[in-house]
Coordinates of C-alpha atoms in Angstrom, one line a residue:
M1 CA -121.9 -115.9 40.8
D2 CA -119.0 -118.0 42.1
Q3 CA -120.6 -121.1 40.5
L4 CA -120.5 -119.5 37.0
K5 CA -116.9 -120.7 36.7
W6 CA -118.2 -124.3 36.9
L7 CA -120.1 -123.9 33.7
G8 CA -116.9 -123.9 31.7
P9 CA -116.7 -127.6 30.7
S10 CA -120.2 -127.5 29.2
F11 CA -119.6 -124.2 27.4
I12 CA -116.4 -125.6 25.9
W13 CA -118.3 -128.7 24.9
M14 CA -120.9 -126.5 23.2
L15 CA -118.3 -124.5 21.3
S16 CA -116.6 -127.6 20.1
A17 CA -119.6 -128.5 18.0
A18 CA -120.3 -125.0 16.7
G19 CA -118.1 -125.2 13.6
S20 CA -119.6 -128.3 12.1
G21 CA -123.0 -129.3 13.5
E22 CA -124.4 -125.8 13.7
L23 CA -122.5 -123.4 11.4
L24 CA -121.8 -125.7 8.4
F25 CA -124.1 -128.7 8.3
T26 CA -127.4 -127.2 9.5
P27 CA -127.6 -124.5 6.8
R28 CA -126.6 -127.3 4.3
I29 CA -129.5 -129.5 5.5
A30 CA -131.9 -126.5 5.3
A31 CA -130.7 -125.7 1.8
F32 CA -131.4 -129.2 0.7
Y33 CA -134.5 -130.3 2.7
G34 CA -136.0 -127.1 4.2
Y35 CA -137.7 -127.8 7.6
S36 CA -138.6 -131.4 6.9
L37 CA -135.8 -132.7 9.2
L38 CA -136.5 -130.3 12.1
W39 CA -137.7 -133.3 14.1
A40 CA -134.4 -135.1 13.7
L41 CA -132.5 -132.0 14.8
L42 CA -134.6 -131.8 18.0
A43 CA -134.2 -135.5 18.7
A44 CA -130.5 -135.5 18.2
V45 CA -129.9 -132.5 20.5
I46 CA -132.2 -133.8 23.3
L47 CA -131.0 -137.4 23.1
K48 CA -127.3 -136.3 23.3
W49 CA -128.1 -134.5 26.5
F50 CA -128.7 -137.9 28.1
I51 CA -125.5 -139.4 26.8
N52 CA -123.3 -136.4 27.7
R53 CA -124.8 -136.3 31.2
E54 CA -123.9 -140.0 31.7
V55 CA -120.3 -139.3 30.6
G56 CA -120.1 -136.4 33.0
R57 CA -121.7 -138.4 35.8
F58 CA -119.0 -141.1 35.7
T59 CA -116.2 -138.6 36.0
V60 CA -117.9 -136.4 38.6
C61 CA -118.6 -139.5 40.8
T62 CA -115.4 -141.4 40.4
G63 CA -112.7 -138.8 39.8
A64 CA -111.5 -140.8 36.7
T65 CA -111.8 -140.1 33.0
I66 CA -114.2 -142.1 30.9
L67 CA -111.4 -144.0 29.2
E68 CA -110.0 -145.0 32.6
G69 CA -113.5 -146.3 33.3
F70 CA -113.7 -148.2 30.0
K71 CA -110.5 -150.1 30.9
Q72 CA -112.3 -151.5 33.9
L73 CA -114.9 -153.3 31.8
P74 CA -114.9 -157.1 31.9
G75 CA -113.4 -159.0 28.9
P76 CA -110.1 -158.9 27.1
K77 CA -107.7 -156.3 28.5
N78 CA -108.5 -152.7 27.2
W79 CA -110.8 -154.0 24.5
A80 CA -113.2 -151.0 24.9
V81 CA -110.3 -148.5 24.8
W82 CA -109.2 -150.0 21.5
L83 CA -112.7 -149.9 20.2
I84 CA -113.0 -146.2 21.1
L85 CA -109.5 -145.0 20.0
V86 CA -108.9 -146.7 16.6
P87 CA -111.8 -145.1 14.6
Q88 CA -111.1 -141.7 16.3
F89 CA -107.7 -141.4 14.7
A90 CA -109.5 -140.9 11.3
V91 CA -112.0 -138.5 12.9
A92 CA -109.2 -136.4 14.4
I93 CA -107.2 -136.0 11.2
S94 CA -110.3 -135.3 9.0
T95 CA -111.9 -132.9 11.5
V96 CA -108.8 -130.7 12.0
A97 CA -108.2 -130.6 8.2
G98 CA -111.8 -129.9 7.4
M99 CA -112.3 -127.2 10.1
A100 CA -109.1 -125.4 9.2
G101 CA -110.0 -125.6 5.5
A102 CA -113.4 -124.1 6.2
A103 CA -111.8 -121.3 8.2
A104 CA -109.4 -120.6 5.3
T105 CA -112.4 -120.0 2.9
A106 CA -113.2 -117.0 5.0
L107 CA -109.6 -115.7 5.2
I108 CA -109.1 -115.7 1.4
L109 CA -112.0 -113.3 1.0
V110 CA -110.1 -110.7 3.0
T111 CA -106.4 -111.4 2.3
G112 CA -106.4 -113.3 -1.0
G113 CA -104.0 -116.2 -1.4
T114 CA -105.0 -119.8 -1.7
V115 CA -107.1 -121.9 0.6
Q116 CA -104.4 -124.5 0.8
L117 CA -101.8 -122.0 2.0
W118 CA -104.1 -120.5 4.7
T119 CA -105.2 -124.0 5.8
V120 CA -101.7 -125.0 6.5
I121 CA -101.0 -121.7 8.4
I122 CA -104.2 -122.1 10.5
I123 CA -103.4 -125.7 11.5
L124 CA -99.9 -124.7 12.5
V125 CA -101.0 -121.7 14.5
T126 CA -103.8 -123.4 16.3
A127 CA -101.6 -126.4 17.1
A128 CA -98.9 -124.1 18.4
I129 CA -101.4 -122.4 20.7
V130 CA -102.5 -125.7 22.2
F131 CA -99.0 -127.1 22.2
L132 CA -97.7 -124.1 24.2
G133 CA -100.5 -124.4 26.7
Q134 CA -102.2 -121.1 25.7
Y135 CA -105.6 -122.6 24.9
D136 CA -107.2 -121.3 28.1
V137 CA -106.5 -117.7 27.0
V138 CA -108.0 -118.2 23.6
E139 CA -110.9 -120.1 25.1
K140 CA -112.1 -117.0 27.0
F141 CA -112.1 -114.9 23.8
S142 CA -113.9 -117.7 21.9
S143 CA -116.6 -117.8 24.6
F144 CA -117.5 -114.2 24.0
V145 CA -117.5 -114.8 20.2
G146 CA -119.8 -117.8 20.8
I147 CA -122.2 -115.7 22.7
A148 CA -122.1 -112.9 20.0
R149 CA -122.6 -115.5 17.3
T150 CA -125.6 -117.0 18.9
L151 CA -127.2 -113.6 19.6
A152 CA -126.6 -112.4 16.0
V153 CA -128.0 -115.5 14.3
V154 CA -131.0 -115.7 16.6
T155 CA -131.8 -112.1 16.0
A156 CA -131.4 -112.6 12.2
A157 CA -133.6 -115.6 12.3
L158 CA -136.3 -113.5 13.9
F159 CA -136.1 -111.1 11.0
V160 CA -137.0 -113.9 8.5
F161 CA -139.0 -116.1 10.8
P162 CA -141.1 -118.5 8.7
H163 CA -144.8 -119.2 9.1
V164 CA -145.4 -121.4 12.2
R165 CA -147.2 -123.9 10.0
D166 CA -144.0 -124.6 8.0
L167 CA -142.0 -125.2 11.2
A168 CA -144.8 -127.3 12.7
A169 CA -144.8 -129.6 9.6
G170 CA -141.1 -130.4 10.3
L171 CA -142.0 -131.7 13.7
L172 CA -143.7 -134.7 12.1
P173 CA -141.1 -137.5 11.6
Q174 CA -140.5 -137.9 7.9
I175 CA -137.8 -138.6 5.4
P176 CA -137.6 -136.3 2.4
Q177 CA -137.7 -137.6 -1.2
D178 CA -134.3 -138.5 -2.7
V179 CA -132.6 -138.1 0.7
Q180 CA -128.9 -138.6 0.9
Y181 CA -127.8 -140.1 4.2
Q182 CA -124.2 -139.0 3.6
E183 CA -125.6 -135.5 4.3
I184 CA -127.9 -136.4 7.2
L185 CA -125.6 -138.7 9.2
P186 CA -122.6 -136.3 9.6
W187 CA -125.0 -133.5 10.5
L188 CA -126.6 -135.6 13.2
G189 CA -123.2 -136.9 14.3
F190 CA -121.7 -133.4 14.8
M191 CA -124.9 -131.7 16.0
L192 CA -124.1 -130.5 19.6
A193 CA -121.1 -133.0 19.8
G194 CA -120.0 -136.2 18.3
A195 CA -118.8 -139.3 20.1
A196 CA -115.3 -137.8 20.7
G197 CA -116.8 -134.5 21.9
M198 CA -118.8 -136.4 24.5
M199 CA -115.7 -138.1 25.8
W200 CA -113.8 -134.8 25.8
Y201 CA -116.5 -133.5 28.2
S202 CA -115.0 -136.0 30.7
Y203 CA -111.6 -134.5 30.4
W204 CA -112.8 -130.9 30.7
V205 CA -114.8 -131.8 33.8
D206 CA -111.7 -133.5 35.1
A207 CA -109.6 -130.4 34.3
R208 CA -112.0 -128.1 36.2
G209 CA -112.1 -130.2 39.3
Y210 CA -115.8 -131.2 39.4
G211 CA -116.7 -133.5 42.3
A212 CA -114.4 -136.4 42.9
T213 CA -112.1 -135.2 40.1
A214 CA -110.6 -132.7 42.6
L215 CA -108.9 -135.8 44.2
K216 CA -107.1 -136.5 40.9
Q217 CA -107.6 -140.2 41.1
E218 CA -105.6 -142.4 38.8
Q219 CA -108.2 -145.1 39.3
P220 CA -112.0 -144.7 39.7
L221 CA -113.0 -144.3 43.3
E222 CA -114.3 -147.4 45.0
M223 CA -118.0 -146.6 45.6
K224 CA -118.1 -148.9 48.7
Q225 CA -115.6 -146.6 50.4
L226 CA -117.9 -143.6 50.2
D227 CA -120.1 -142.8 53.1
S228 CA -123.6 -141.3 52.9
E229 CA -122.4 -137.7 53.3
Q230 CA -119.8 -138.1 50.5
Q231 CA -122.4 -139.6 48.2
Q232 CA -124.8 -136.7 49.0
R233 CA -122.1 -134.2 48.1
L234 CA -121.4 -136.0 44.8
Q235 CA -125.1 -135.9 44.1
G236 CA -124.9 -132.1 44.4
W237 CA -122.1 -132.0 41.9
V238 CA -124.1 -134.2 39.5
Q239 CA -126.9 -131.7 39.8
L240 CA -124.5 -128.8 39.0
M241 CA -123.1 -130.7 36.1
T242 CA -126.6 -131.4 34.8
F243 CA -127.5 -127.7 35.1
S244 CA -124.5 -126.6 33.1
N245 CA -125.0 -129.4 30.6
T246 CA -128.6 -128.3 30.1
L247 CA -127.6 -124.7 29.6
A248 CA -125.1 -125.8 26.9
V249 CA -127.8 -127.9 25.2
V250 CA -130.3 -125.0 25.2
G251 CA -127.7 -122.6 23.8
A252 CA -126.6 -125.0 21.0
L253 CA -130.3 -125.7 20.2
L254 CA -131.1 -122.0 19.8
A255 CA -128.2 -121.5 17.5
A256 CA -129.0 -124.6 15.5
L257 CA -132.6 -123.6 15.1
A258 CA -131.5 -120.1 14.0
F259 CA -129.1 -121.6 11.4
L260 CA -131.9 -123.9 10.1
I261 CA -134.3 -121.0 9.7
L262 CA -131.6 -118.8 8.0
G263 CA -130.7 -121.6 5.6
G264 CA -134.3 -122.5 4.8
E265 CA -135.4 -118.9 4.2
L266 CA -132.3 -117.4 2.6
L267 CA -130.2 -120.2 1.0
R268 CA -132.8 -122.6 -0.2
P269 CA -134.8 -120.2 -2.3
Q270 CA -131.6 -119.2 -4.1
G271 CA -130.4 -122.7 -4.5
L272 CA -127.2 -121.9 -2.5
V273 CA -125.4 -124.7 -0.6
P274 CA -122.3 -124.2 1.5
Q275 CA -119.7 -126.4 -0.2
E276 CA -115.9 -126.8 -0.3
N277 CA -114.0 -123.6 -1.0
Q278 CA -117.1 -121.5 -1.1
V279 CA -118.2 -122.3 2.5
A280 CA -117.6 -118.8 4.0
E281 CA -118.9 -116.9 0.9
T282 CA -122.1 -118.8 0.9
L283 CA -122.6 -118.6 4.7
G284 CA -122.0 -114.8 4.5
N285 CA -125.4 -114.6 2.8
L286 CA -127.1 -115.7 6.0
L287 CA -126.6 -112.2 7.4
G288 CA -125.6 -110.3 4.3
D289 CA -129.1 -110.7 2.8
I290 CA -130.6 -109.1 5.9
W291 CA -128.1 -106.5 7.0
G292 CA -126.2 -105.8 3.8
P293 CA -122.4 -105.5 3.5
F294 CA -122.0 -105.1 7.3
G295 CA -123.9 -108.4 7.9
F296 CA -121.9 -110.2 5.2
W297 CA -118.5 -109.3 6.6
F298 CA -119.7 -109.8 10.2
M299 CA -120.7 -113.3 9.2
I300 CA -117.4 -113.9 7.5
A301 CA -115.7 -112.9 10.7
I302 CA -117.9 -115.3 12.7
V303 CA -117.2 -118.1 10.2
F304 CA -113.4 -117.6 10.5
I305 CA -113.3 -117.3 14.3
T306 CA -115.8 -120.1 14.9
F307 CA -114.0 -122.6 12.7
C308 CA -110.6 -121.6 14.2
S309 CA -111.9 -121.8 17.8
T310 CA -113.5 -125.2 17.0
T311 CA -110.2 -126.4 15.5
L312 CA -108.5 -125.4 18.8
S313 CA -111.0 -127.2 21.0
V314 CA -110.7 -130.3 18.7
Q315 CA -106.9 -130.3 19.0
D316 CA -107.1 -129.8 22.8
G317 CA -109.8 -132.5 23.3
F318 CA -108.2 -135.1 21.0
G319 CA -104.8 -134.4 22.6
R320 CA -106.1 -135.1 26.0
M321 CA -108.0 -138.2 24.9
F322 CA -105.3 -139.9 22.9
A323 CA -102.7 -139.1 25.6
D324 CA -104.9 -140.8 28.2
G325 CA -105.7 -143.7 26.0
T326 CA -102.1 -144.3 25.1
Q327 CA -101.1 -144.4 28.7
I328 CA -103.8 -146.9 29.4
L329 CA -102.8 -149.2 26.5
L330 CA -99.0 -149.0 27.2
Q331 CA -99.6 -149.8 30.9
G332 CA -101.6 -152.7 29.8
F333 CA -98.6 -154.0 27.9
G334 CA -96.5 -153.6 31.0
V335 CA -94.6 -150.5 29.9
G336 CA -93.2 -148.7 33.0
R337 CA -92.8 -145.1 33.7
G338 CA -91.0 -143.1 31.0
R339 CA -91.5 -140.6 28.2
W340 CA -94.1 -142.7 26.4
T341 CA -96.3 -143.0 29.5
N342 CA -95.9 -139.3 30.4
E343 CA -99.2 -137.5 29.8
K344 CA -97.7 -134.1 29.0
F345 CA -95.2 -135.6 26.5
L346 CA -97.9 -137.7 24.8
R347 CA -100.3 -134.7 24.5
K348 CA -97.6 -132.6 22.8
F349 CA -96.7 -135.6 20.6
Y350 CA -100.2 -136.1 19.4
I351 CA -100.8 -132.3 18.9
A352 CA -97.7 -132.1 16.7
V353 CA -98.1 -135.3 14.7
L354 CA -101.7 -136.4 14.7
L355 CA -103.3 -133.0 15.0
A356 CA -101.0 -130.9 12.9
I357 CA -98.7 -132.7 10.5
L358 CA -101.1 -135.4 9.3
P359 CA -104.1 -133.0 8.9
I360 CA -101.9 -130.8 6.7
A361 CA -100.9 -133.8 4.6
V362 CA -104.5 -135.0 4.2
Y363 CA -105.8 -131.6 3.3
L364 CA -103.1 -131.1 0.7
L365 CA -104.0 -134.4 -0.8
C366 CA -107.8 -134.0 -0.6
G367 CA -108.5 -130.3 -0.3
Q368 CA -112.2 -130.7 0.4
P369 CA -113.2 -129.3 3.8
V370 CA -116.9 -130.4 3.5
G371 CA -116.0 -133.8 2.3
L372 CA -113.5 -134.3 5.1
L373 CA -116.0 -133.2 7.7
Q374 CA -118.7 -135.5 6.3
T375 CA -116.3 -138.4 6.6
A376 CA -115.5 -137.5 10.2
G377 CA -119.2 -136.8 11.1
A378 CA -120.4 -140.2 9.7
I379 CA -117.8 -142.0 11.9
E380 CA -118.8 -139.9 14.9
A381 CA -122.5 -140.7 14.4
A382 CA -121.8 -144.4 14.0
H383 CA -119.6 -144.3 17.2
I384 CA -122.2 -142.6 19.4
P385 CA -124.2 -145.8 20.1
I386 CA -121.0 -147.5 21.3
V387 CA -120.1 -144.7 23.6
A388 CA -123.7 -144.5 25.0
G389 CA -123.9 -148.3 25.6
L390 CA -120.4 -148.6 27.3
T391 CA -121.0 -145.5 29.5
L392 CA -124.4 -146.7 30.6
F393 CA -123.1 -150.1 31.4
L394 CA -120.2 -148.6 33.3
N395 CA -122.4 -146.3 35.4
R396 CA -124.8 -149.1 36.3
R397 CA -122.0 -151.4 37.2
M398 CA -119.6 -149.2 39.1
L399 CA -121.7 -146.4 40.8
S400 CA -123.6 -146.8 44.0
R401 CA -127.4 -147.0 43.9
K402 CA -127.7 -143.4 45.0
L403 CA -125.4 -142.1 42.1
R404 CA -126.7 -144.4 39.3
P405 CA -128.9 -143.0 36.5
S406 CA -132.6 -143.1 37.2
G407 CA -134.9 -145.2 35.2
F408 CA -135.9 -142.2 33.1
T409 CA -132.2 -141.3 32.3
F410 CA -131.4 -145.0 31.7
W411 CA -134.0 -145.5 29.0
G412 CA -133.4 -142.0 27.6
T413 CA -129.8 -143.0 27.0
V414 CA -130.8 -146.3 25.5
L415 CA -133.2 -144.5 23.1
A416 CA -130.4 -142.1 22.2
G417 CA -128.0 -145.0 21.3
A418 CA -130.8 -146.7 19.2
F419 CA -131.7 -143.4 17.4
F420 CA -128.1 -142.9 16.1
A421 CA -127.7 -146.7 15.4
V422 CA -130.7 -146.7 13.1
F423 CA -129.4 -143.8 11.0
A424 CA -125.9 -145.3 10.9
V425 CA -127.3 -148.6 9.6
I426 CA -129.4 -147.0 7.0
Y427 CA -126.4 -144.9 5.9
L428 CA -124.3 -148.0 5.5
L429 CA -127.0 -149.8 3.6
Q430 CA -127.4 -146.8 1.2
L431 CA -123.6 -146.6 0.9
V432 CA -123.3 -150.2 -0.3
G433 CA -126.2 -149.9 -2.6
V434 CA -128.7 -152.1 -0.7
L435 CA -131.0 -149.0 -0.3
G436 CA -131.6 -146.3 -2.9
S437 CA -131.6 -142.6 -2.1
S438 CA -135.3 -142.2 -2.2
G439 CA -137.3 -142.1 1.0
G440 CA -141.0 -141.6 1.7
S441 CA -142.0 -138.1 2.7

């Protein structure tokens, strides 16, 4: 039982994806395309298991965060850190604005008021919680809600479970007619976790003291300095990290499959699609059509709490990542110790400015939670192959032979990067008009 506390980073990682990949986009995809993309859902979840495990492996074995590893890569100083951070600024702002806006669509059904007003309030409150260091307290409550959500939607999905033949047909790789990749790519990007979420896993592993992270290394450990016994202990930590990572993947997969079934059986026949300011009201039908008013309002509560808890985890994760990245970049420019290289100050600065003020401004200008999350999800999906490739190269280059990924894991991670790269390229080709929206089925 003592080891249960070490499952925390993977559980937080799973919760960080719940608001977008599972709760919002999966029912949308089912409403549009039924079960025809079930194969893509399974592939995305399984392949992300490989990438996330490699990110965790680096931090467990070296005691350093993944960005601290990227700065060690050969080439121009900190080129990989720049490549990671710059696109993620847009992702951070869009994700916080979109998540809070989606949460507000649930709140107005209970309290009235406007989505814009409640979105601003939600962003300010969640940012204050993270800013004041109270995220761990909320995290425990969110964990129980996450378990309740998964149990509720899985149970509901069993009530309306489709014919096995319909699900089996979705296992055959196919692209629906008139497919819109601006719907598919964000869904795949956010499913389980996006590129940023995978890197946050490194910070949550570091915060919990997994393996070599307990040493609080400012630089990755030199593998040549580790004796056989130390490497064996680190292998044990990698196995524990793998176990917790696998549990998170299984839990997220169950929830995603349940949402796909509910969307396919309840939303698609009625022509309902979760969109913009009707997100919560439409999602309420997932349980309302089965359990009546109680189910509807229970789902509204789930929608509100899930989007809020995801907003919190996004603000916490991005705050850690940008603070770490800024320290690395400023040190590369020769900036000495001071306020702008202090991690705590930088985290609070980014939480206040990048993860509160700017998302509020963007939402008030755009006001479309689904559109904002689609933008963020597309960038995340396109960024995944980069994170996968850099992390795999880093582990092969820096870790000892005993701690490196096996051949199976190596090629699984390569396949994962290629899978998301293909969808990203097709999306870009459709976006610029080279490809039409029709696909073969």
